[in-house]
Tab-separated table of C-alpha atoms in Angstrom:
chain	number	residue	atom	x	y	z
A	10	UNK	CA	-1.658	1.240	8.718
A	11	UNK	CA	-0.403	4.240	6.750
A	12	UNK	CA	-0.652	2.655	3.230
A	13	UNK	CA	-4.264	1.828	3.826
A	14	UNK	CA	-5.095	5.302	5.205
A	15	UNK	CA	-3.283	6.765	2.152
A	16	UNK	CA	-5.578	4.566	-0.114
A	17	UNK	CA	-8.781	5.482	1.636
A	18	UNK	CA	-7.958	9.326	1.454
A	19	UNK	CA	-6.445	9.012	-1.950
A	20	UNK	CA	-3.176	10.436	-0.516
A	21	UNK	CA	-0.161	9.492	-2.557
A	22	UNK	CA	2.000	11.179	-0.110
A	23	UNK	CA	0.881	8.959	2.680
A	24	UNK	CA	1.372	5.818	0.524
A	25	UNK	CA	4.866	7.112	-0.533
A	26	UNK	CA	5.839	7.551	3.121
A	27	UNK	CA	5.180	3.964	3.825
A	28	UNK	CA	7.505	2.612	0.966
A	29	UNK	CA	10.931	1.594	1.551
A	30	UNK	CA	13.769	3.959	-0.047
A	31	UNK	CA	14.275	1.316	-2.882
A	32	UNK	CA	10.469	1.442	-3.718
A	33	UNK	CA	10.494	5.150	-3.623
A	34	UNK	CA	13.495	5.200	-6.141
A	35	UNK	CA	11.674	2.918	-8.430
A	36	UNK	CA	8.734	5.397	-8.493
A	37	UNK	CA	10.965	8.301	-9.626
A	38	UNK	CA	8.604	11.249	-10.413
A	39	UNK	CA	5.409	9.365	-10.567
A	40	UNK	CA	3.729	10.618	-7.572
A	41	UNK	CA	4.549	14.296	-8.292
A	42	UNK	CA	3.225	13.823	-11.888
A	43	UNK	CA	0.026	12.513	-10.376
A	44	UNK	CA	-0.092	15.494	-8.013
A	45	UNK	CA	0.217	13.009	-5.100
A	46	UNK	CA	-3.360	11.852	-5.520
A	47	UNK	CA	-4.135	8.204	-6.168
A	48	UNK	CA	-7.260	6.372	-7.093
A	49	UNK	CA	-10.231	7.755	-8.891
A	50	UNK	CA	-13.664	9.141	-7.700
A	51	UNK	CA	-15.378	5.746	-7.663
A	52	UNK	CA	-15.136	3.172	-6.447
A	53	UNK	CA	-13.489	4.048	-3.100
A	54	UNK	CA	-11.702	2.137	-0.539
A	55	UNK	CA	-13.888	0.869	2.421
A	56	UNK	CA	-12.708	-0.386	5.794
A	57	UNK	CA	-9.439	-2.373	5.447
A	58	UNK	CA	-9.216	-5.929	7.066
A	59	UNK	CA	-5.889	-7.658	7.681
A	60	UNK	CA	-6.650	-11.267	6.527
A	61	UNK	CA	-3.254	-12.659	7.115
A	62	UNK	CA	0.033	-11.786	8.801
A	63	UNK	CA	2.935	-14.088	8.172
A	64	UNK	CA	6.270	-13.785	9.940
A	65	UNK	CA	9.084	-14.115	7.512
A	66	UNK	CA	11.760	-13.236	9.971
A	67	UNK	CA	12.390	-11.202	13.069
A	68	UNK	CA	12.393	-8.075	10.739
A	69	UNK	CA	9.917	-8.911	8.064
A	70	UNK	CA	6.214	-9.825	7.761
A	71	UNK	CA	3.931	-10.448	4.861
A	72	UNK	CA	0.457	-9.123	5.037
A	73	UNK	CA	-2.766	-9.795	2.969
A	74	UNK	CA	-5.447	-7.193	3.414
A	75	UNK	CA	-8.907	-6.951	1.855
A	76	UNK	CA	-11.188	-4.085	1.471
A	77	UNK	CA	-14.742	-3.404	-0.132
A	78	UNK	CA	-14.572	-1.383	-3.302
A	79	UNK	CA	-17.534	0.948	-2.427
A	80	UNK	CA	-19.707	2.621	-5.176
A	81	UNK	CA	-22.785	4.635	-5.157
A	82	UNK	CA	-24.562	1.605	-6.664
A	83	UNK	CA	-24.742	0.095	-3.210
A	84	UNK	CA	-23.964	-3.400	-1.897
A	85	UNK	CA	-22.931	-5.931	-2.573
A	86	UNK	CA	-19.461	-4.489	-3.262
A	87	UNK	CA	-16.602	-6.343	-4.722
A	88	UNK	CA	-13.616	-7.109	-2.579
A	89	UNK	CA	-10.077	-6.106	-3.525
A	90	UNK	CA	-6.961	-7.860	-2.117
A	91	UNK	CA	-3.474	-6.611	-1.617
A	92	UNK	CA	-0.314	-8.470	-0.554
A	93	UNK	CA	2.820	-6.865	0.730
A	94	UNK	CA	6.093	-7.389	2.634
A	95	UNK	CA	6.927	-5.007	5.421
A	96	UNK	CA	10.469	-4.920	6.777
A	97	UNK	CA	12.305	-3.000	9.675
A	98	UNK	CA	14.945	-0.928	7.826
A	99	UNK	CA	17.195	1.782	8.852
A	100	UNK	CA	17.320	4.562	6.350
A	101	UNK	CA	18.714	8.132	6.498
A	102	UNK	CA	19.387	7.744	10.329
A	103	UNK	CA	15.914	6.514	11.187
A	104	UNK	CA	14.761	3.029	11.729
A	105	UNK	CA	11.201	2.171	10.837
A	106	UNK	CA	8.772	-0.392	9.222
A	107	UNK	CA	8.593	0.109	5.446
A	108	UNK	CA	6.765	-1.691	2.558
A	109	UNK	CA	9.609	-3.429	0.610
A	110	UNK	CA	7.488	-5.448	-1.874
A	111	UNK	CA	4.075	-5.135	-3.193
A	112	UNK	CA	3.193	-8.764	-4.315
A	113	UNK	CA	-0.345	-7.968	-5.289
A	114	UNK	CA	-1.385	-4.369	-5.599
A	115	UNK	CA	-4.968	-2.812	-6.328
A	116	UNK	CA	-5.770	0.026	-8.716
A	117	UNK	CA	-5.538	2.415	-5.671
A	118	UNK	CA	-1.750	2.201	-5.463
A	119	UNK	CA	0.868	4.381	-6.554
A	120	UNK	CA	2.330	2.048	-9.111
A	121	UNK	CA	1.937	-1.501	-10.410
A	122	UNK	CA	4.800	-3.464	-9.020
A	123	UNK	CA	6.150	-6.665	-10.322
A	124	UNK	CA	4.938	-9.695	-8.514
A	125	UNK	CA	7.525	-11.885	-6.962
């Protein structure tokens, strides 16, 4: 999952690439202002687990993922949860799967979306 890899590596560019064109427009210049880096030095994102995948339509799925927030203090680590909708879209002549809604975001995301 591209979004999760972006969180683990603190790469705003990877996270941005996973977003739909509409969510990219909503971000405007935020990723560039942040030098395309997300998150902070601690905690960091551990292994990501897909807890739930719900089919919304033939071209849309809702995901709930969790991951440990790892720190140098050691276990037990708190668990973060994210929820988002992924849809198959055609944009700029390319068809692919994009995040179209971040229902619940963690502090590791590029922005704090409105929950819907």
